[in-house]
Short mmCIF file of N, CA and C in Angstrom, two decimals:
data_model
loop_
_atom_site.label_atom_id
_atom_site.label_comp_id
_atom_site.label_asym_id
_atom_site.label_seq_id
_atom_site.Cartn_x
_atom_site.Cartn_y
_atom_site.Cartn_z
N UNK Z 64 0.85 -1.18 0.00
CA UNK Z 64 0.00 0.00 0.00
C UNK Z 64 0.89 1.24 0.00
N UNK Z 65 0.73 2.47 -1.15
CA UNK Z 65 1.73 3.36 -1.44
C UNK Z 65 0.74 4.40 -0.66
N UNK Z 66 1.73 5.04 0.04
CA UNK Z 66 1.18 6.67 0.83
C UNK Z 66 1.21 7.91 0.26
N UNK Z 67 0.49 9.26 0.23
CA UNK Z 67 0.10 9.58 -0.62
C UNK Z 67 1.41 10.74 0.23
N UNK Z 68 1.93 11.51 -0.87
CA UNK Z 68 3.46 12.91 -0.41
C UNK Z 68 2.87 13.01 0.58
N UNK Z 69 3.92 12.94 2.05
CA UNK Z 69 3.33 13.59 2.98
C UNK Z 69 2.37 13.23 4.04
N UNK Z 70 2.07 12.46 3.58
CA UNK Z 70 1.02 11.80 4.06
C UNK Z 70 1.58 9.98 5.20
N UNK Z 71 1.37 10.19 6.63
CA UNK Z 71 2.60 9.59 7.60
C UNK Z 71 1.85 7.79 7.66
N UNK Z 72 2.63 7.20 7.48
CA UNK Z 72 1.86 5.54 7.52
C UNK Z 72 1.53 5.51 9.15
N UNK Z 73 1.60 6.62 9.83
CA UNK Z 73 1.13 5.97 11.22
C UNK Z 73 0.92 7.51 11.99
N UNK Z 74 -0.37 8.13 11.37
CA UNK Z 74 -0.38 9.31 11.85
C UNK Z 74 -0.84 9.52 13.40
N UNK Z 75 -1.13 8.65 14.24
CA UNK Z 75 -1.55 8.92 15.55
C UNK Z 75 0.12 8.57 16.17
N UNK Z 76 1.03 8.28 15.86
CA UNK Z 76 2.26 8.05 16.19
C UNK Z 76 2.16 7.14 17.36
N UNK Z 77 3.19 7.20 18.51
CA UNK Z 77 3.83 5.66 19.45
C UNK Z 77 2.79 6.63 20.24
N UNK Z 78 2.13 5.58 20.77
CA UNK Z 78 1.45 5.68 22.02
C UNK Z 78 2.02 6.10 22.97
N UNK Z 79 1.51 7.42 23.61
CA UNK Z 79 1.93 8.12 24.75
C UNK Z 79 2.13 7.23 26.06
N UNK Z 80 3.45 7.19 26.72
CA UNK Z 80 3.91 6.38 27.41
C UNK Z 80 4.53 5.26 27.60
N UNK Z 81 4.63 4.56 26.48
CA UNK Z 81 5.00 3.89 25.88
C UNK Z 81 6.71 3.75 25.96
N UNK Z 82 7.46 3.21 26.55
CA UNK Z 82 8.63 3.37 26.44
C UNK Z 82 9.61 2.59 25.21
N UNK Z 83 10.75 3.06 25.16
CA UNK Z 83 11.26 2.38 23.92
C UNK Z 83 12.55 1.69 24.30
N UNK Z 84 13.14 0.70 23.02
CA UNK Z 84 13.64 -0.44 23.81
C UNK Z 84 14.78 0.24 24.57
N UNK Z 85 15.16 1.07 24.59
CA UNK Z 85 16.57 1.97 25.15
C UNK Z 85 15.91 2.08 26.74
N UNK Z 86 15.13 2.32 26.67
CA UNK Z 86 14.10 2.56 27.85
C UNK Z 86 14.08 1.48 29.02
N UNK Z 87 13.59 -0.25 28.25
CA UNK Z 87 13.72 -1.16 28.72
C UNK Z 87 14.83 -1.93 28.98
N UNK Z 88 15.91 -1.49 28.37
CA UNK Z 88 17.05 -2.38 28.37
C UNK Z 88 17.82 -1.30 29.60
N UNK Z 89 17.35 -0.01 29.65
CA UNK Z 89 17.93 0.64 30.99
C UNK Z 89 17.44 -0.24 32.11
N UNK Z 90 15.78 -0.25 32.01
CA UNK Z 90 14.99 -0.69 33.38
C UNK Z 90 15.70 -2.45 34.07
N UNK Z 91 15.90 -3.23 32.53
CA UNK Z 91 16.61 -4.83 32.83
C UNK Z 91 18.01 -4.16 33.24
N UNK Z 92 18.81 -3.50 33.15
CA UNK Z 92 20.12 -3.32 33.41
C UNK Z 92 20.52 -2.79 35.16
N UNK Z 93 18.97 -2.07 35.36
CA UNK Z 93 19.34 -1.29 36.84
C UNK Z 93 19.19 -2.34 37.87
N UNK Z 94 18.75 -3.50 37.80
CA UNK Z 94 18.80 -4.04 39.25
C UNK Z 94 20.10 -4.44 39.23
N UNK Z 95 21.22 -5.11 38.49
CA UNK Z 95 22.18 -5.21 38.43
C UNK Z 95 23.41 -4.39 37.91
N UNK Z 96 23.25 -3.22 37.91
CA UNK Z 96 23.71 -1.75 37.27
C UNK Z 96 25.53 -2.19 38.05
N UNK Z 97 25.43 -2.37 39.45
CA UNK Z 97 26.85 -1.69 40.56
C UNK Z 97 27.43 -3.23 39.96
N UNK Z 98 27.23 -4.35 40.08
CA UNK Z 98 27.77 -5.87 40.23
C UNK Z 98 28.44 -5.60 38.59
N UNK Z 99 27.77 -5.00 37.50
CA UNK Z 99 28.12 -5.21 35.85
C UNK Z 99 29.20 -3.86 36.09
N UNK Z 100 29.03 -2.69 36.66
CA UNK Z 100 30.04 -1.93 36.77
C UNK Z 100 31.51 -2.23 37.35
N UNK Z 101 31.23 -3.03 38.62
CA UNK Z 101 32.57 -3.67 39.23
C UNK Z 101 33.27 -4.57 38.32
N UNK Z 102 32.25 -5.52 37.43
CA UNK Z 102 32.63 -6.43 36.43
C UNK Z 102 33.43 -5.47 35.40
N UNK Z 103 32.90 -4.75 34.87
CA UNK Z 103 33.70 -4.06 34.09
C UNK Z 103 35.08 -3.61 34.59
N UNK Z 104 35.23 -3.17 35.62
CA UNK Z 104 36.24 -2.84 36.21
C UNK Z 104 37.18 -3.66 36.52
N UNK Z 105 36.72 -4.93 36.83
CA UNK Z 105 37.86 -5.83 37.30
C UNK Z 105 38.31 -6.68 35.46
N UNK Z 106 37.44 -6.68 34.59
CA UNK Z 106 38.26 -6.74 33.67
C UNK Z 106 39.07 -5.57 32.91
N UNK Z 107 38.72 -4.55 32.98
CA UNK Z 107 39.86 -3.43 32.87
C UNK Z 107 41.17 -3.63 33.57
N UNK Z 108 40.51 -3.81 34.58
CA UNK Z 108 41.99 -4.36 35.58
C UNK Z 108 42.88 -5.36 35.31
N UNK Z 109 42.17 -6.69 34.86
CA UNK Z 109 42.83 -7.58 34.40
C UNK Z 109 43.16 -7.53 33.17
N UNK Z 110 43.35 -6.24 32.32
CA UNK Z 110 44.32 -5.89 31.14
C UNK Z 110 42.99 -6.40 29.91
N UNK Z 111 41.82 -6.17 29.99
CA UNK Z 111 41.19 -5.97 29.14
C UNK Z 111 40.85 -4.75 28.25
N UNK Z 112 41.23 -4.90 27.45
CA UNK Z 112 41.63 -3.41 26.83
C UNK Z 112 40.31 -2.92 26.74
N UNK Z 113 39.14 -3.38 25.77
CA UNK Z 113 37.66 -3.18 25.60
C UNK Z 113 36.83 -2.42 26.65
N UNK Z 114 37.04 -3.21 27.81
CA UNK Z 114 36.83 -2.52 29.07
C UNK Z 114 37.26 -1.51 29.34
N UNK Z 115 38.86 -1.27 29.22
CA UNK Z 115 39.47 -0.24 30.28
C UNK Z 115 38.98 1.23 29.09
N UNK Z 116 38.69 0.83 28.17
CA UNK Z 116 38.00 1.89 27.13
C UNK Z 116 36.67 2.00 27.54
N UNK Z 117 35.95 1.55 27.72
CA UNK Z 117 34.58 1.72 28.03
C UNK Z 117 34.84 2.17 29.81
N UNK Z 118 35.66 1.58 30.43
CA UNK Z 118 35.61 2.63 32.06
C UNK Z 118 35.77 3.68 31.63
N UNK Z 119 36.96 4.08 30.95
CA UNK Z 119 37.15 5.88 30.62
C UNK Z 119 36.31 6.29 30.21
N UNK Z 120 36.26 6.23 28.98
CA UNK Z 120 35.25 6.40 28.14
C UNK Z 120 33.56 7.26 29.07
N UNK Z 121 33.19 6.24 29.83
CA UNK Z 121 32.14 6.33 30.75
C UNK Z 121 32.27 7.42 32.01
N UNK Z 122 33.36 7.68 32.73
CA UNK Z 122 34.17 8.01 33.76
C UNK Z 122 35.14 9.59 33.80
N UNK Z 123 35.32 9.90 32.24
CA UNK Z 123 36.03 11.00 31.92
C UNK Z 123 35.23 11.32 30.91
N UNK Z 124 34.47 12.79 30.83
CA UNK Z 124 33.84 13.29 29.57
C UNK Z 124 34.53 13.44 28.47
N UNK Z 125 34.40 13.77 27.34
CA UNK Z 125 34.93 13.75 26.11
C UNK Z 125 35.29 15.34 26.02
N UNK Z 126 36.56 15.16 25.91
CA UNK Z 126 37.09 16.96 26.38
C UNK Z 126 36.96 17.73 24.93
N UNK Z 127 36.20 19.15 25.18
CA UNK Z 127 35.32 19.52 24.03
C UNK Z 127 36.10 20.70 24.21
N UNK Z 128 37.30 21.63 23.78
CA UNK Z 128 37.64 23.36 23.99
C UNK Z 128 36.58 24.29 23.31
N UNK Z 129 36.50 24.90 24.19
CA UNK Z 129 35.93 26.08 24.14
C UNK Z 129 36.45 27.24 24.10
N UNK Z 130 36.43 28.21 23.41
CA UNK Z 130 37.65 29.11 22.93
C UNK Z 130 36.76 30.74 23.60
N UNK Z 131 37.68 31.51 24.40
CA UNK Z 131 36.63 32.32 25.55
C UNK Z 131 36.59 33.57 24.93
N UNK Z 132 35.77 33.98 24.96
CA UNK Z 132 35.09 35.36 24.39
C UNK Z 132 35.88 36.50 23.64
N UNK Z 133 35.85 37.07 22.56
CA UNK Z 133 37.29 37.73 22.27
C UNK Z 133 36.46 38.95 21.50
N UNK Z 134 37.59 39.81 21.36
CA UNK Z 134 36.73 41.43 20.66
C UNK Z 134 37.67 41.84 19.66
N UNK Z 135 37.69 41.91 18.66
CA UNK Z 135 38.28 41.96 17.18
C UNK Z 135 37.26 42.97 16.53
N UNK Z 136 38.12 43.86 15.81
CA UNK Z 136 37.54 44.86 14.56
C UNK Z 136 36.90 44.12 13.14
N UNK Z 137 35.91 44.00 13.03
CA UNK Z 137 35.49 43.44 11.79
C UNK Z 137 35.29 44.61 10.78
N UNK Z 138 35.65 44.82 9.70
CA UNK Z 138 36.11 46.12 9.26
C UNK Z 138 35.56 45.35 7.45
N UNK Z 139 35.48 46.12 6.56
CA UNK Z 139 34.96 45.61 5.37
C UNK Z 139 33.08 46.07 5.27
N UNK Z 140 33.28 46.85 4.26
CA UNK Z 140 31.72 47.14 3.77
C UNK Z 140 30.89 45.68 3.00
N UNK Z 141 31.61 45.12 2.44
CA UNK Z 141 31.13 43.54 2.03
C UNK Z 141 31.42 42.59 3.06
N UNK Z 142 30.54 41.40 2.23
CA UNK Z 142 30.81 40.50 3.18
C UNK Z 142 31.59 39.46 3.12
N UNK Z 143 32.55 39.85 2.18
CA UNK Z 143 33.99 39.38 1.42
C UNK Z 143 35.07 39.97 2.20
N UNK Z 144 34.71 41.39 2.53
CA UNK Z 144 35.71 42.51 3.05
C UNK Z 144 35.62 41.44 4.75
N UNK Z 145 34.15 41.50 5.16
CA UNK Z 145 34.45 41.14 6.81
C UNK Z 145 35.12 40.25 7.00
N UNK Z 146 34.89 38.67 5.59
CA UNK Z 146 35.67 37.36 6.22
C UNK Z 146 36.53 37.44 6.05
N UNK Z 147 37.54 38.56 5.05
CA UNK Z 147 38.80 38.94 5.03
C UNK Z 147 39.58 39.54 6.33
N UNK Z 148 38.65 40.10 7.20
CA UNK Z 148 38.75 40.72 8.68
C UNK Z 148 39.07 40.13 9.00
N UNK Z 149 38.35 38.60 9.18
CA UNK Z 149 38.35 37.53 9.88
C UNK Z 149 39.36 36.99 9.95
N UNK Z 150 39.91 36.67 8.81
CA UNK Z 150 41.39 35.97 8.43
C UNK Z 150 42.57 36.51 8.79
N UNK Z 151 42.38 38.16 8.31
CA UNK Z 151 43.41 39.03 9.07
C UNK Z 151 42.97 38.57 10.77
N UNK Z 152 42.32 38.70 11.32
CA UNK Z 152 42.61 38.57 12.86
C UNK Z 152 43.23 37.19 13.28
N UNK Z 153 42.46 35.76 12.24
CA UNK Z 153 43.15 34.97 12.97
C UNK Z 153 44.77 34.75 13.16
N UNK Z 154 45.15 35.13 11.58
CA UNK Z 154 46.49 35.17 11.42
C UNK Z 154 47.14 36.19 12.50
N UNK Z 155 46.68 37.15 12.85
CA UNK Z 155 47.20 38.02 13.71
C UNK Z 155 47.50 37.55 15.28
N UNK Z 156 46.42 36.02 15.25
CA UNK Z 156 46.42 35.67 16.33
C UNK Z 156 45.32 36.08 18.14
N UNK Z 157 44.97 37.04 17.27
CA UNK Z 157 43.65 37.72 18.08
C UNK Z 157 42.35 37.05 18.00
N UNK Z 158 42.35 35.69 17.17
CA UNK Z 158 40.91 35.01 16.95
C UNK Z 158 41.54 33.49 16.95
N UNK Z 159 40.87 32.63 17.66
CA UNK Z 159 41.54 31.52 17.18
C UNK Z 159 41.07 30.64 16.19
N UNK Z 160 41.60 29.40 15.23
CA UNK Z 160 41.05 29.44 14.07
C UNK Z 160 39.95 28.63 14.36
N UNK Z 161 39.25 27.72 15.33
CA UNK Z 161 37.73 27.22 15.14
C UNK Z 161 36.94 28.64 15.31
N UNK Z 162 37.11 29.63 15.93
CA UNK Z 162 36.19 30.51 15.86
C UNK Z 162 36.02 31.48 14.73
N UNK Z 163 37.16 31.34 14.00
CA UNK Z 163 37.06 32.27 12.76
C UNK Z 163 36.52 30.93 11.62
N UNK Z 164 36.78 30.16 11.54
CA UNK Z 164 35.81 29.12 10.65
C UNK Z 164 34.26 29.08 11.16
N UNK Z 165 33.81 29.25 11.93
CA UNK Z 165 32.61 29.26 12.06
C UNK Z 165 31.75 31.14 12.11
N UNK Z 166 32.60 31.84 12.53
CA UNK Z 166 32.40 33.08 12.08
C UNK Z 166 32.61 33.01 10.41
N UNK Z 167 33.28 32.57 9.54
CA UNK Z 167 33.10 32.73 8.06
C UNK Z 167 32.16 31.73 7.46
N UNK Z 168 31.79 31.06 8.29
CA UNK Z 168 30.91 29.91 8.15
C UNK Z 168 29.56 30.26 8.30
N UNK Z 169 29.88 31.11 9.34
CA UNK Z 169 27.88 32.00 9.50
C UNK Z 169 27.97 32.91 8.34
N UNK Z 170 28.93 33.93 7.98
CA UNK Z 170 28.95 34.47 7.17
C UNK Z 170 28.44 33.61 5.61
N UNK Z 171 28.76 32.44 5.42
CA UNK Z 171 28.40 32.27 4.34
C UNK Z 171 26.84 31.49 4.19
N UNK Z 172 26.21 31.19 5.85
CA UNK Z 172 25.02 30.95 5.46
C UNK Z 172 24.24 32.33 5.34
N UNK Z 173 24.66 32.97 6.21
CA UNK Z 173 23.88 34.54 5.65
C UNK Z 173 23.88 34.93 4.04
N UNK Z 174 24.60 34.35 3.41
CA UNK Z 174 24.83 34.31 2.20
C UNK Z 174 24.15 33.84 1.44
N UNK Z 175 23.92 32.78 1.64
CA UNK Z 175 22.75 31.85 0.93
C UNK Z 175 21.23 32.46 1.73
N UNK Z 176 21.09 32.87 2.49
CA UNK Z 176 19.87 33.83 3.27
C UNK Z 176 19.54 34.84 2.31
N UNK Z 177 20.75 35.66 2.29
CA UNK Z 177 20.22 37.10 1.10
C UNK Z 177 20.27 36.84 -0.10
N UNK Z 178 20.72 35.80 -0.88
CA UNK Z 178 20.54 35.29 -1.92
C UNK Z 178 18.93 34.80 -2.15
N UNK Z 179 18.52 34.00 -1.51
CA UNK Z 179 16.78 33.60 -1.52
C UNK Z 179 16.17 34.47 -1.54
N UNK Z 180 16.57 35.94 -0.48
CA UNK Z 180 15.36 36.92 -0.11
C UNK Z 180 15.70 37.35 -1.55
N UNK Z 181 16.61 37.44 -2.04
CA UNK Z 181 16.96 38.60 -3.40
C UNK Z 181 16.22 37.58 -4.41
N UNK Z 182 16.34 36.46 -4.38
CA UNK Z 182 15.70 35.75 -5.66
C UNK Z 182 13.98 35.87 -5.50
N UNK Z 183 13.83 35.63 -4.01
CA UNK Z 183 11.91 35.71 -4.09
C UNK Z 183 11.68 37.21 -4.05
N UNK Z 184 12.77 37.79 -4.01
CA UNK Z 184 11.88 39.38 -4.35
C UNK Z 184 12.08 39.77 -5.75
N UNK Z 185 12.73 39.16 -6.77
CA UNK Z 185 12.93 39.70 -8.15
C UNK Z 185 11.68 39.12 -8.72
N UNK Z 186 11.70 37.36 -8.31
CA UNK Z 186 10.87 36.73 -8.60
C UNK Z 186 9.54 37.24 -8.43
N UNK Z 187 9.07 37.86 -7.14
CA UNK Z 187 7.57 39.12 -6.88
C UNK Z 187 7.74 40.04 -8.59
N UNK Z 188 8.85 40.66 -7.93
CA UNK Z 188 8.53 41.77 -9.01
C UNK Z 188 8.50 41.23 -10.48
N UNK Z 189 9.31 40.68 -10.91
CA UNK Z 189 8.55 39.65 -11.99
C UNK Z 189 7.22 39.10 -12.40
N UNK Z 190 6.79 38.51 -11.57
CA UNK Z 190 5.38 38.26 -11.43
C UNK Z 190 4.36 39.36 -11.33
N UNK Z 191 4.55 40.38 -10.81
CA UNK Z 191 3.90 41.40 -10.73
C UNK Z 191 3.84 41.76 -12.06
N UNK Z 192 4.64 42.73 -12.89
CA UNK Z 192 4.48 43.02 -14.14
C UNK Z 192 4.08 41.90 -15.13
N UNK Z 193 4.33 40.98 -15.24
CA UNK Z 193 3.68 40.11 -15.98
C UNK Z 193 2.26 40.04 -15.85
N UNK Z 194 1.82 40.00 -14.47
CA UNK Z 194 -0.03 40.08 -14.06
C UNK Z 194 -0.18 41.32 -14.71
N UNK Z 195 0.12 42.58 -14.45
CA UNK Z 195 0.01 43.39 -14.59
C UNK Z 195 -0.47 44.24 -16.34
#
C-alpha cells in the first residue's frame, strides 16, 4: 500500500507512554547496574583493553575546547571585506582558528539567506508586471 506525499503511515504516532527499547534495556540493566560496573572494572583491571575503554570512556567526559570570548575589529563594507577581517585577525592571532571558521561559516550561510530573499523578491517583481 503506497502513501500519498506527505502523508505519515502511522499518523496517531507511538502511544503516549509507551517506552522504547533503550528505555527497557535501561529498566533490565538497573537491578544489576553496581555488580556489571565492578565487572567491568575488574576486567579493565585484568588488562582488558575493551573494558578499560569503556571505564574511561564512561568516567572521563569527552574533552570539548571552548575558545573564551574575544573582541576583534570586523572592518569591510562587504561580506567578502568582513571574512577577510576575519582571516586578518586569525592570522594576527587575536581570533583563534575554530572561531574564525565558524564566524566565516555563518557568514556564508547569511549568504545563501540574502541570496533567496533577493531571488523571491525579483521573482515578486517579476510576477507582478507580468499580471500586470
Amino acid at each position: 500500500m503506497a502513501y500519498k506525499a506527505g502523508e505519515s503511515g502511522n499518523p496517531a504516532g507511538r502511544p503516549k507512554g509507551r517506552p522504547d527499547a533503550r528505555t527497557r534495556w535501561r529498566k533490565a540493566f538497573e537491578k544489576d547496574a553496581d555488580k556489571l560496573i565492578k565487572k567491568a572494572v575488574k576486567l579493565a583491571m585484568d588488562g582488558d583493553t575493551q573494558a578499560l575503554k569503556i571505564c574511561i570512556e564512561r568516567a572521563i567526559p569527552a574533552y570539548r575546547p571552548a575558545a573564551e570570548p574575544v573582541q576583534f575589529e570586523l572592518t569591510g563594507d562587504t561580506l567578502t571585506a568582513k571574512a577577510e577581517s576575519i582571516l586578518a585577525a586569525v592570522a594576527a592571532g587575536q581570533l583563534d582558528p575554530q572561531t574564525g571558521k565558524g564566524l566565516i561559516d555563518a557568514i556564508g550561510s547569511l549568504v545563501k539567506v540574502t541570496e533567496i530573499d533577493d531571488i523571491t523578491r525579483r521573482l515578486a517583481e517579476l510576477e507582478g508586471k507580468t499580471n500586470a
